[in-house]
Short mmCIF file of C-alpha atoms in Angstrom, two decimals:
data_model
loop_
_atom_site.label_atom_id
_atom_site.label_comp_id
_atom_site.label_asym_id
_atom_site.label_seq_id
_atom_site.Cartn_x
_atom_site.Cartn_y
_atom_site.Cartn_z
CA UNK A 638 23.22 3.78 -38.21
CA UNK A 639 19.78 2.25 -38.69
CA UNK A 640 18.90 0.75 -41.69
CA UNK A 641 15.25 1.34 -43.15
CA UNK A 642 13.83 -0.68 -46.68
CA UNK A 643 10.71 0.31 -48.31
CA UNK A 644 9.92 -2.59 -51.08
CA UNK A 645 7.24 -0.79 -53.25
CA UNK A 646 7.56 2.27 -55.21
CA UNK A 647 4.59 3.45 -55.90
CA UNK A 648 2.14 6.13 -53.65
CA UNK A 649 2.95 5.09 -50.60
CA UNK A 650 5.95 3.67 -50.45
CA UNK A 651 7.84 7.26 -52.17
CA UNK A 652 5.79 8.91 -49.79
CA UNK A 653 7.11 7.12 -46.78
CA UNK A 654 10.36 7.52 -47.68
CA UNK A 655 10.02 11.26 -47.78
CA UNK A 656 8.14 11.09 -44.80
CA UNK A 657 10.74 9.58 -42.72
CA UNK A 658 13.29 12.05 -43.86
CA UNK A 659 10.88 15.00 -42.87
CA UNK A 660 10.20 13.24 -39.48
CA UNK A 661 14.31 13.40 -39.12
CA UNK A 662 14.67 10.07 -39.65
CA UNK A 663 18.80 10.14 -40.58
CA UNK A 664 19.92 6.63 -41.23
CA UNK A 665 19.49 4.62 -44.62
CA UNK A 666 16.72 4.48 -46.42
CA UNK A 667 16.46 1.79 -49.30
CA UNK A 668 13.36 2.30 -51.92
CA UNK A 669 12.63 -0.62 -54.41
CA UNK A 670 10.14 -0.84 -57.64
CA UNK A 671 9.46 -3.06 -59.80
CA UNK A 672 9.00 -0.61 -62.75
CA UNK A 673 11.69 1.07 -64.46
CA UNK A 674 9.99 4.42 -64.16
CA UNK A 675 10.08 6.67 -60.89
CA UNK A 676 7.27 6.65 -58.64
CA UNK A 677 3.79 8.65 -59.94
CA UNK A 678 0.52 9.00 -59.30
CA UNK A 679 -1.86 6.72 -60.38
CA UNK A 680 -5.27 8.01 -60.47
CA UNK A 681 -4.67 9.83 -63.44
CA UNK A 682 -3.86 7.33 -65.22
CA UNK A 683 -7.89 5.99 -65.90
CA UNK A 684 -8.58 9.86 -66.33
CA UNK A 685 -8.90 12.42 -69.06
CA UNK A 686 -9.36 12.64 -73.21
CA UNK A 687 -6.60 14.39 -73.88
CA UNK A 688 -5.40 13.45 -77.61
CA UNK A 689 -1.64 13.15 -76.10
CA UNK A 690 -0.23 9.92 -74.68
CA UNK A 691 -0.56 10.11 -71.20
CA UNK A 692 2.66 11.67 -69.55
CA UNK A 693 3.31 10.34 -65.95
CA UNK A 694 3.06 12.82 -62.83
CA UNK A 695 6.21 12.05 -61.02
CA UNK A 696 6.05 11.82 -57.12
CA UNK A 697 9.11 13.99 -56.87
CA UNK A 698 12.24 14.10 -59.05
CA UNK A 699 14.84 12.22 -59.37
CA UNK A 700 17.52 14.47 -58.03
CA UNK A 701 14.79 15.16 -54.74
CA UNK A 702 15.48 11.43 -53.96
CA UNK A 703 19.14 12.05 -54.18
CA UNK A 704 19.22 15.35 -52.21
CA UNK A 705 17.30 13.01 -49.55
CA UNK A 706 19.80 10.52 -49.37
CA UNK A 707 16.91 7.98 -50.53
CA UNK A 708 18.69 5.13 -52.38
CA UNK A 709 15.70 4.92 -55.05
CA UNK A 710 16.28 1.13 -56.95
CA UNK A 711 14.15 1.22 -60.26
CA UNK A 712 13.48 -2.29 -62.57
CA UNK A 713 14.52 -4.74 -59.11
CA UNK A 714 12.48 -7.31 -58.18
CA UNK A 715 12.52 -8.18 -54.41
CA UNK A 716 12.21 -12.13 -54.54
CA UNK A 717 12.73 -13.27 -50.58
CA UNK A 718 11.95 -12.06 -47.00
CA UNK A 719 13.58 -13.65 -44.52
CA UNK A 720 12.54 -12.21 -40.96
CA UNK A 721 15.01 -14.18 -39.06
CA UNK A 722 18.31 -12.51 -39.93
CA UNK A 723 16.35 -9.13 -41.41
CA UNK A 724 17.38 -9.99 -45.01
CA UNK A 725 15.57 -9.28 -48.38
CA UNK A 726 16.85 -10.90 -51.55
CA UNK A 727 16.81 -9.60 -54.51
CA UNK A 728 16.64 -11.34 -58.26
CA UNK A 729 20.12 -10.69 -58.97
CA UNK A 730 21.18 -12.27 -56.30
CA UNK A 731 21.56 -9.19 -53.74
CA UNK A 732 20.92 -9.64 -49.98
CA UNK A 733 19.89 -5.80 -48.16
CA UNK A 734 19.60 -5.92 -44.63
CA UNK A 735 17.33 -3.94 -42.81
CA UNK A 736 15.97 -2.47 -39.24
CA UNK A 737 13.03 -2.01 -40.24
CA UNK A 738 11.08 -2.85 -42.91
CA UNK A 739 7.82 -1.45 -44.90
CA UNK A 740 6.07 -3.21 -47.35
CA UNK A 741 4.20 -1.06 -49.90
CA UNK A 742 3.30 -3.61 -52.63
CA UNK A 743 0.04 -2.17 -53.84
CA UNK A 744 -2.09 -4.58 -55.63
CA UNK A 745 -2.57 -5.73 -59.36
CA UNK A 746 -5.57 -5.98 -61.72
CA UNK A 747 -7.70 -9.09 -61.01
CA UNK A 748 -7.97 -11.01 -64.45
CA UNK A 749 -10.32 -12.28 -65.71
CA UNK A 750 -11.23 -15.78 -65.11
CA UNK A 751 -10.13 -18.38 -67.90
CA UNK A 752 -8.39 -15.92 -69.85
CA UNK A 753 -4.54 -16.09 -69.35
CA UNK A 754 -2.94 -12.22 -69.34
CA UNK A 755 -3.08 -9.45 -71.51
CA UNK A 756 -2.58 -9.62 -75.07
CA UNK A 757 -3.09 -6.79 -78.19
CA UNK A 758 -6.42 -6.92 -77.79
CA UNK A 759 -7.45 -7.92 -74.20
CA UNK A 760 -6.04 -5.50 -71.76
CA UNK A 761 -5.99 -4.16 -67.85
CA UNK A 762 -5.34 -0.64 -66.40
CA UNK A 763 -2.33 -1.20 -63.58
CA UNK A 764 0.61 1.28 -64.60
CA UNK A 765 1.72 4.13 -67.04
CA UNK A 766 2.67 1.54 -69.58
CA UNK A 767 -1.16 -0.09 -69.71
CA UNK A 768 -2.73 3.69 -69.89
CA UNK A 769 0.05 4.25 -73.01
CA UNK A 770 -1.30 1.20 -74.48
CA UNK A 771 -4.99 1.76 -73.69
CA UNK A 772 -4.58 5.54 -75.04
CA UNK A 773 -3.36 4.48 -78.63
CA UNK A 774 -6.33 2.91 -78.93
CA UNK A 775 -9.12 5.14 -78.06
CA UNK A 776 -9.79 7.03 -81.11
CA UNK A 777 -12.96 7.53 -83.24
CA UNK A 778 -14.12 4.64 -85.02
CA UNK A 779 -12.74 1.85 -82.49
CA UNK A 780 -15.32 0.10 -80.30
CA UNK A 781 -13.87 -0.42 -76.71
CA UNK A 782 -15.51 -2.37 -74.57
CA UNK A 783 -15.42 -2.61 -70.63
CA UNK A 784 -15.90 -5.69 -68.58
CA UNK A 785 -16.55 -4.38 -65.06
CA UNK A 786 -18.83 -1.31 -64.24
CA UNK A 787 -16.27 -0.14 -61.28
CA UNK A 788 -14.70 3.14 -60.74
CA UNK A 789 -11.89 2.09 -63.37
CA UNK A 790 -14.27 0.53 -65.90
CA UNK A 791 -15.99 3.51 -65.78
CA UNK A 792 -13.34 6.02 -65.59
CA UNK A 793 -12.04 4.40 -69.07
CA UNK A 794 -15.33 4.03 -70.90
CA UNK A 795 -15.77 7.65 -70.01
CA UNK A 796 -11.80 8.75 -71.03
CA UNK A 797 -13.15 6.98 -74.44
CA UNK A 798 -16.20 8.29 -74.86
CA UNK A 799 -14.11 11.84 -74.94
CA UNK A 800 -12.03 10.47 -77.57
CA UNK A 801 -14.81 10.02 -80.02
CA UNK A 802 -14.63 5.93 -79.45
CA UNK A 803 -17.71 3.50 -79.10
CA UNK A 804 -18.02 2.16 -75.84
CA UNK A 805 -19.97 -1.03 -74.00
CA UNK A 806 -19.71 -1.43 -70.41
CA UNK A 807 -20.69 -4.87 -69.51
CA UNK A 808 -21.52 -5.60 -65.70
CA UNK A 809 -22.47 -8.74 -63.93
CA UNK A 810 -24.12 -6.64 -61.15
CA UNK A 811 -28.29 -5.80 -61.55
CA UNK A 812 -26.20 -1.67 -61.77
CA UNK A 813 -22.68 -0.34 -61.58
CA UNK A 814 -20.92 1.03 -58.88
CA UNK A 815 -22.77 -1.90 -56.38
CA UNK A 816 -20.14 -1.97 -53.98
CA UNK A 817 -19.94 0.63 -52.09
CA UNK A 818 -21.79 3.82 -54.07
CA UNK A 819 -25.48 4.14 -53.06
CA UNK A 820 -27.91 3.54 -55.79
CA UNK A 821 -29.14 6.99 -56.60
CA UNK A 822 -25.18 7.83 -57.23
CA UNK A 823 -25.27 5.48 -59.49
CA UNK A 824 -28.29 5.88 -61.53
CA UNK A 825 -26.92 9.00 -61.99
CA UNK A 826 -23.74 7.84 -62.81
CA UNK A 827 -25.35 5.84 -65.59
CA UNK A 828 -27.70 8.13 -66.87
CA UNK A 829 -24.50 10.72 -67.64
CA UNK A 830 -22.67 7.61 -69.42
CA UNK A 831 -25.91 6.93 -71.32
CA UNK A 832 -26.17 10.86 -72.37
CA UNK A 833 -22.69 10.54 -73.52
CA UNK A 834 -23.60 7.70 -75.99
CA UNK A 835 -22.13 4.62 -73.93
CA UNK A 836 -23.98 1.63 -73.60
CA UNK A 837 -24.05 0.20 -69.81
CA UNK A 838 -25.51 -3.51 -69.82
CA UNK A 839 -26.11 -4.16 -66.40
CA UNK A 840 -26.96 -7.91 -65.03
CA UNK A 841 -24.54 -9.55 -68.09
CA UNK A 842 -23.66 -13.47 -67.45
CA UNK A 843 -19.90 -13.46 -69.65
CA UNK A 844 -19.53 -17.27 -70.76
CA UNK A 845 -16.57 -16.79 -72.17
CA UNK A 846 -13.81 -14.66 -73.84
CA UNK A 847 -11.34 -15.01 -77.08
CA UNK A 848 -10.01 -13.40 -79.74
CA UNK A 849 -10.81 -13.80 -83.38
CA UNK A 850 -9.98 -12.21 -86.68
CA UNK A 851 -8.41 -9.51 -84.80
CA UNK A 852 -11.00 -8.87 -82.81
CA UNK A 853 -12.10 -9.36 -78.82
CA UNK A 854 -15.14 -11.52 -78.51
CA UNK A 855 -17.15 -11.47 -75.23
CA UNK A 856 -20.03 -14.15 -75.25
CA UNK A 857 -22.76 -13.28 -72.91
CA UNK A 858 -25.55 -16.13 -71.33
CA UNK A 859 -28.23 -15.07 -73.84
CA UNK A 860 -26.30 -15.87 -76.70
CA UNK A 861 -24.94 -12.31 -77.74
CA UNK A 862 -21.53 -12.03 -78.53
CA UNK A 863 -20.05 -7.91 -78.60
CA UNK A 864 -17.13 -7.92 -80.57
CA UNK A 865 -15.00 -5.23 -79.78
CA UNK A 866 -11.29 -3.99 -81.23
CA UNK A 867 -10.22 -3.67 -77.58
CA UNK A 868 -11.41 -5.36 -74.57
CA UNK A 869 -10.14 -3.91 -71.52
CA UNK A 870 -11.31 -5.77 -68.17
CA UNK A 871 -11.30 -3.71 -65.06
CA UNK A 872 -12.77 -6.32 -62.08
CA UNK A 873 -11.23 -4.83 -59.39
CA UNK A 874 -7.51 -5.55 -57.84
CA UNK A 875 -5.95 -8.03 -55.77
CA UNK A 876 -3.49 -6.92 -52.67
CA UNK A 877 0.04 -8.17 -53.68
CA UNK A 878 1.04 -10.50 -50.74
CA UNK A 879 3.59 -13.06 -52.02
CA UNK A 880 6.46 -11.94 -50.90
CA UNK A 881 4.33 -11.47 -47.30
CA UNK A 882 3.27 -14.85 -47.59
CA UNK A 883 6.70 -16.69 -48.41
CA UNK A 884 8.19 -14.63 -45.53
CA UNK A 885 5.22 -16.06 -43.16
CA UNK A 886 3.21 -13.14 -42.40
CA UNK A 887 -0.31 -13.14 -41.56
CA UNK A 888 -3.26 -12.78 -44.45
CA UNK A 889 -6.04 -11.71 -44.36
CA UNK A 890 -7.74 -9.76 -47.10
CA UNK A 891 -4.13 -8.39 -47.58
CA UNK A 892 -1.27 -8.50 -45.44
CA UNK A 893 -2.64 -8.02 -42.01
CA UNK A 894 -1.49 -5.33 -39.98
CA UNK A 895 -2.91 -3.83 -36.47
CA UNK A 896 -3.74 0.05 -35.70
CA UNK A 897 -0.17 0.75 -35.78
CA UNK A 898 0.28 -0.60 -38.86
CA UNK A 899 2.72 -3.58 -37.36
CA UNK A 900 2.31 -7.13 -39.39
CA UNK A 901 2.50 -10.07 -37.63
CA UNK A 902 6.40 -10.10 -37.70
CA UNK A 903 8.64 -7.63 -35.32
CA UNK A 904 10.04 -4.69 -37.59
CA UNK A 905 7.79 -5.84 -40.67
CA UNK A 906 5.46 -3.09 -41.63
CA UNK A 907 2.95 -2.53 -44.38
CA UNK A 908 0.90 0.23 -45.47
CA UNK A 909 -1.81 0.99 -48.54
CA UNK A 910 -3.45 -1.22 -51.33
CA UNK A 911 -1.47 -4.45 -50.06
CA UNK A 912 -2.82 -5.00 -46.38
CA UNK A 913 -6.11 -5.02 -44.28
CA UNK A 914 -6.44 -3.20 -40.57
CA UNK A 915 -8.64 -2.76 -37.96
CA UNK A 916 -11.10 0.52 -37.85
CA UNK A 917 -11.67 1.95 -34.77
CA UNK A 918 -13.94 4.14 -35.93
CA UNK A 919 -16.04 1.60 -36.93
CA UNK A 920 -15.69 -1.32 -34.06
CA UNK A 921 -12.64 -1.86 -35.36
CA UNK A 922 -13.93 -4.27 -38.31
CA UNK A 923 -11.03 -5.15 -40.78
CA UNK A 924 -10.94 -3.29 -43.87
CA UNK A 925 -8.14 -2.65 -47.01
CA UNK A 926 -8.77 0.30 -48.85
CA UNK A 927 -7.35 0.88 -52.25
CA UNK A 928 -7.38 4.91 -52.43
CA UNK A 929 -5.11 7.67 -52.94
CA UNK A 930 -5.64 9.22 -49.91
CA UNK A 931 -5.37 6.10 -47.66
CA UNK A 932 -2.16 5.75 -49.40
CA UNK A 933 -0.76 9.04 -48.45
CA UNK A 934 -2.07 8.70 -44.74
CA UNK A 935 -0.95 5.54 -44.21
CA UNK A 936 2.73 6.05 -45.51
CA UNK A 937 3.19 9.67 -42.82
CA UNK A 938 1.68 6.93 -39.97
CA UNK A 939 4.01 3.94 -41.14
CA UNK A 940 6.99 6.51 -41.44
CA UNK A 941 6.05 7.72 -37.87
CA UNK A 942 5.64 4.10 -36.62
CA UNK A 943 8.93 3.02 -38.09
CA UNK A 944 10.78 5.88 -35.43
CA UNK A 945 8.21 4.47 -32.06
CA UNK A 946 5.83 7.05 -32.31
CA UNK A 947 3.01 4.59 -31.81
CA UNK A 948 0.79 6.50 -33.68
CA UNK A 949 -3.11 4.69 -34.31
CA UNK A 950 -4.88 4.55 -37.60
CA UNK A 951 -7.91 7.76 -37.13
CA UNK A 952 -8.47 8.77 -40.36
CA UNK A 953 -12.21 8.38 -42.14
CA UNK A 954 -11.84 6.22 -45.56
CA UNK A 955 -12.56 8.80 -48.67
CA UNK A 956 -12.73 7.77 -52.20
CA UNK A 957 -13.49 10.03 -55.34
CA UNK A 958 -14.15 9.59 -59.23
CA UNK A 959 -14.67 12.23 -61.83
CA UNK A 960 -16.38 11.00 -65.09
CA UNK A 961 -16.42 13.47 -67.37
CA UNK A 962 -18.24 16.69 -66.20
CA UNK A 963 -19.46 14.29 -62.78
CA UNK A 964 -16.97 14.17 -59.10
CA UNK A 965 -18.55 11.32 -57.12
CA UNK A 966 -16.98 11.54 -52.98
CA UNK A 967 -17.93 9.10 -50.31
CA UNK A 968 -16.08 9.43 -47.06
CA UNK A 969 -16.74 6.73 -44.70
CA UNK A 970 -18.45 3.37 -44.92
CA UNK A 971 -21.83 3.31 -45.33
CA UNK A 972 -22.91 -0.89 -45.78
CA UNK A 973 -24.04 -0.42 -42.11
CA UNK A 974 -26.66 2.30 -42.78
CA UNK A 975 -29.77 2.09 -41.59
CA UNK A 976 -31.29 5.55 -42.61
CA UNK A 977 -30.48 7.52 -45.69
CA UNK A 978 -31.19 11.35 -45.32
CA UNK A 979 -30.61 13.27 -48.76
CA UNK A 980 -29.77 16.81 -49.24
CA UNK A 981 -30.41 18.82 -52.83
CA UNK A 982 -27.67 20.95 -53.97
CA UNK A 983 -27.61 24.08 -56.58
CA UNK A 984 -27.34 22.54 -59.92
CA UNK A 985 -28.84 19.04 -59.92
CA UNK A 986 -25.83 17.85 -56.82
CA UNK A 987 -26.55 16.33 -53.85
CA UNK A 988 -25.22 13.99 -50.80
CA UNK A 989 -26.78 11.37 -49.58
CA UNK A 990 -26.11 11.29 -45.58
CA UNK A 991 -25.92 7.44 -44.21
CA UNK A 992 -26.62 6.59 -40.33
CA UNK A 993 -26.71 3.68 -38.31
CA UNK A 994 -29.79 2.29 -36.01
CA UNK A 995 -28.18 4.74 -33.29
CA UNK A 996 -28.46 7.39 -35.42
CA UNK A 997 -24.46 8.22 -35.89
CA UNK A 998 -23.26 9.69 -39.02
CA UNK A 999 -21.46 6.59 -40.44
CA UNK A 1000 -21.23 8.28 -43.82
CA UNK A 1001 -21.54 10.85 -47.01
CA UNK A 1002 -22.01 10.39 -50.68
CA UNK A 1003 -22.32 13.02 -53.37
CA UNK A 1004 -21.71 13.84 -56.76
CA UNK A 1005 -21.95 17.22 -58.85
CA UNK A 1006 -20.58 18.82 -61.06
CA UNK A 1007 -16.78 20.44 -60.65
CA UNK A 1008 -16.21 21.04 -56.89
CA UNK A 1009 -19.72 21.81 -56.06
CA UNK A 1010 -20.01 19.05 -53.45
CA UNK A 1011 -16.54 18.93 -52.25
CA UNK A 1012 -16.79 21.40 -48.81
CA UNK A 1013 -19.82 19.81 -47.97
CA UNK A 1014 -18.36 15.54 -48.54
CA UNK A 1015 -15.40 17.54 -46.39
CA UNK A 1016 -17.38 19.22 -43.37
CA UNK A 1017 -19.20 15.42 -43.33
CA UNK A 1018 -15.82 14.00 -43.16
CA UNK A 1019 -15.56 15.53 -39.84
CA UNK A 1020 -18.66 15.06 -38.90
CA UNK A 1021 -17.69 10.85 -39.00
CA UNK A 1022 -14.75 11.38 -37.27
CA UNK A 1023 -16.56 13.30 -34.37
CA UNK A 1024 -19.01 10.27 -34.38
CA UNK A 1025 -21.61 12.98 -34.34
CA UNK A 1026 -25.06 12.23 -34.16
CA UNK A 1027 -27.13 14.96 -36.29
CA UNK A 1028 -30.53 15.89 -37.03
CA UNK A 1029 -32.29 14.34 -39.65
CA UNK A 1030 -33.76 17.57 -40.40
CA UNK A 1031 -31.04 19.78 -40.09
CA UNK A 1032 -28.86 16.78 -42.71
CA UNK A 1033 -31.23 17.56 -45.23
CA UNK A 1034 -32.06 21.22 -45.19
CA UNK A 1035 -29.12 23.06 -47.56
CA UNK A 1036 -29.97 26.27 -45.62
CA UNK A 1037 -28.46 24.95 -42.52
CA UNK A 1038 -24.84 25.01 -43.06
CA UNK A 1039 -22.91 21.66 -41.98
CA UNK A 1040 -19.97 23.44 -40.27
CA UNK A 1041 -22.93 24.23 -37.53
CA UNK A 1042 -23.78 20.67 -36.69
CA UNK A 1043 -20.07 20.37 -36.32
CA UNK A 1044 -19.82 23.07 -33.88
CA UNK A 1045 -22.70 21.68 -32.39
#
C-alpha cells in the first residue's frame, strides 16, 4: 500500500490531505506540524476588533482526520530529508518512509534586521499564539506601532484602531501597499486609516530598534524616535526551505517546483507559501504567492499530481484584504501594465482594469465597501484567464455589464 507524507500542517498541507482522500487516494497518509494546535485558517488571524481573544477556525476536526484515516502528528518537528532511500527524520529520532512526498512548509515572518526575535514588547504576526499575544495588547490607551505598511501591517493597525488603541504605521516605501496594489488603492487605503485616527508615515529611514523602560523605541533618520508599548513588525515573510535545502532541492525564491508542481527531486512535491512556479498565463515567469486561495488550489492540484493526473497550474493569482469597513481584490498580476482603464462603482468603489502593450487584460484591482466589488474582481478573473482582450470603453462604462465582454 502506498505511502503518502505531507510535512506542513497548515492551509495547504490539511487540505491536501483531504484532497487525496476525496480523489480516492486509499493508502497512508502521514500529516506533520510543527504547532501543537490542529490546522486553521490564517487570514483571520490579522483581522477583526472583537474584545475576545481570538479563537482559531479549525480546518476540520479532529475526529474528521481520524474518520479519514489521516495520521495527523501535532508538536513534531521534521529535521531530515533524505531522497535517496525516501526517508524523513524526525527530532525524536523517528524515520517515516514515504512514496511520495509533499512539502507544505509555508513561510515565517521576516524580522527585522539587527533585532534578534520577538520579545514582550517587539512582536510578529505568524500563528494563533502571536494574534493571542498581539490581542492582549490592543486596548485603549496603548500605543501600537507598525513597522511595515503591507497587507498585515495594515490589517493590525486597523484590528487596533477598532480596539480603541493608538496606532503609527511606519513605512520605508514613498506609500503603503507599493508592491503590488496600484496607487489609487492605496491612497484610498490610507485616507480610510487616516479617518480612523492612525498615523501612516510613509518614506521612514528606521536606524535602529530597542527597548527601554518598558517601552519599544524605533529611531527614524531624522532624529525622531516613536516610542510605543508594542512594536509589532510585519515586513513581509520568507518561504521556509531548510529542510528543501538540506535534502538538495532546487531554490529559487522558494522551493522550486514546475507546472505540475514536481521539485527538482522524483516523488518530492511542494505546494503554497514555501515554493516558486512557472505561470503560463503569464509567459510562464516564476512567481510564489503567499494567499489563501493559492493555498487551497495548489493543495487539490498537488493531491491530484501525487495519484499521475498530470494536472498544470491554470489558475489566475487573487489576493484580498478587508480593513475595517474597506475589501481590497486584485486578481492577476498587474507590474506588466501598460494601460490603466478605471471604472466608478455605486458608493465611492471602483476597479482599476490593467493591460499590457497588446492590449490583454493582465489584471483587476478594486476596493469598496462590503461585497460591492466582489462579482465584478470575479467576472475579471475570468476575463484573465480567457486572455481576453476588451474594450477600453466598454472596461470603463459600469452600464456595460462584464459578464458580456466575457461572452464576447
Amino acid at each position: 500500500m502506498a505511502n503518502f507524507v505531507i510535512i506542513g500542517a497548515g492551509e495547504c498541507g490539511a487540505r491536501a490531505a483531504f484532497a487525496l482522500r476525496e480523489k480516492g487516494f486509499s493508502g497512508d497518509i502521514t500529516l506533520i506540524g510543527t504547532e501543537p494546535l490542529a490546522p486553521y485558517e490564517r487570514p483571520p488571524l490579522s483581522k477583526g476588533g472583537s474584545s475576545e481573544p481570538p479563537e482559531p477556525k479549525f480546518i476540520a476536526l479532529l475526529e474528521h482526520y481520524r474518520e479519514q484515516s489521516i495520521d495527523l502528528r501535532l508538536d513534531t518537528t521534521v529535521t531530515a530529508i533524505d531522497p535517496a532511500i525516501k526517508t524523513i527524520r524526525l527530532a525524536d529520532g523517528e524515520a517515516l518512509s514515504y512514496d511520495k512526498l509533499l512539502l507544505a512548509t509555508g513561510a515565517s515572518a521576516r524580522g527585522f534586521p539587527g533585532v534578534d526575535g520577538v520579545s514582550q514588547r517587539i512582536r510578529v504576526l505568524r500563528t494563533h499564539a502571536n494574534a493571542v499575544a498581539l490581542h492582549a495588547a490592543l486596548y485603549p490607551g496603548q500605543h501600537i506601532a507598525v513597522i511595515g505598511g503591507g497587507f498585515i501591517g495594515l490589517e493590525l493597525a486597523a484590528t487596533a484602531r477598532t480596539r480603541g488603541a493608538d496606532v503609527t504605521v511606519i513605512e520605508g516605501q514613498p506609500r503603503v501597499l507599493k508592491r503590488g496594489v496600484p496607487e489609487a488603492i492605496a491612497e484610498a487605503i490610507t485616507q480610510r486609516h487616516r479617518q480612523e485616527g492612525a498615523d501612516i508615515r510613509c518614506g521612514q529611514v528606521i536606524e535602529a530598534i530597542q527597548e527601554d523602560a518598558g517601552k519599544a523605541m524605533v529611531r527614524l533618520s531624522n532624529g525622531e524616535t516613536i516610542s510605543a508599548d508594542l512594536l509589532l513588525v510585519g515586513i513581509g515573510a520568507l518561504p521556509n526551505v531548510a529542510l528543501a535545502a538540506g535534502a538538495g532541492l532546487a531554490i529559487d525564491n522558494g522551493i522550486a517546483v514546475n507546472e505540475r508542481l514536481e521539485t527538482s527531486v522524483a516523488d518530492i512535491y511542494a505546494a503554497g507559501d514555501c515554493c516558486s512556479f512557472p505561470l503560463a498565463l503569464y509567459g510562464g515567469r516564476r512567481v510564489r504567492l503567499e494567499s489563501w486561495r493559492n493555498a487551497q488550489e495548489q493543495a487539490n492540484l498537488a493531491a491530484a499530481n501525487m495519484q499521475g493526473e498530470g494536472a498544470e497550474i491554470s489558475a489566475v493569482p487573487w489576493f484580498w484584504s478587508d480593513q475595517y469597513d474597506l475589501t481590497l481584490q486584485i486578481a492577476g498580476l498587474a507590474d506588466e501594465a501598460v494601460t490603466h482603464v478605471r471604472r466608478d462603482l455605486d458608493d465611492g468603489a471602483f476597479i482599476l482594469f490593467h493591460l499590457g502593450v497588446d492590449g490583454r487584460l493582465l489584471a483587476a484591482s478594486g476596493i469598496g465597501r462590503g461585497n460591492a466589488i466582489a462579482r465584478d474582481i470575479r467576472l475579471a478573473e475570468m476575463l484573465i484567464a480567457a486572455r481576453a482582450h476588451p474594450d477600453h470603453t466598454a472596461l470603463s462604462a459600469s452600464s456595460v455589464k462584464l459578464k458580456s465582454l466575457l461572452a464576447a
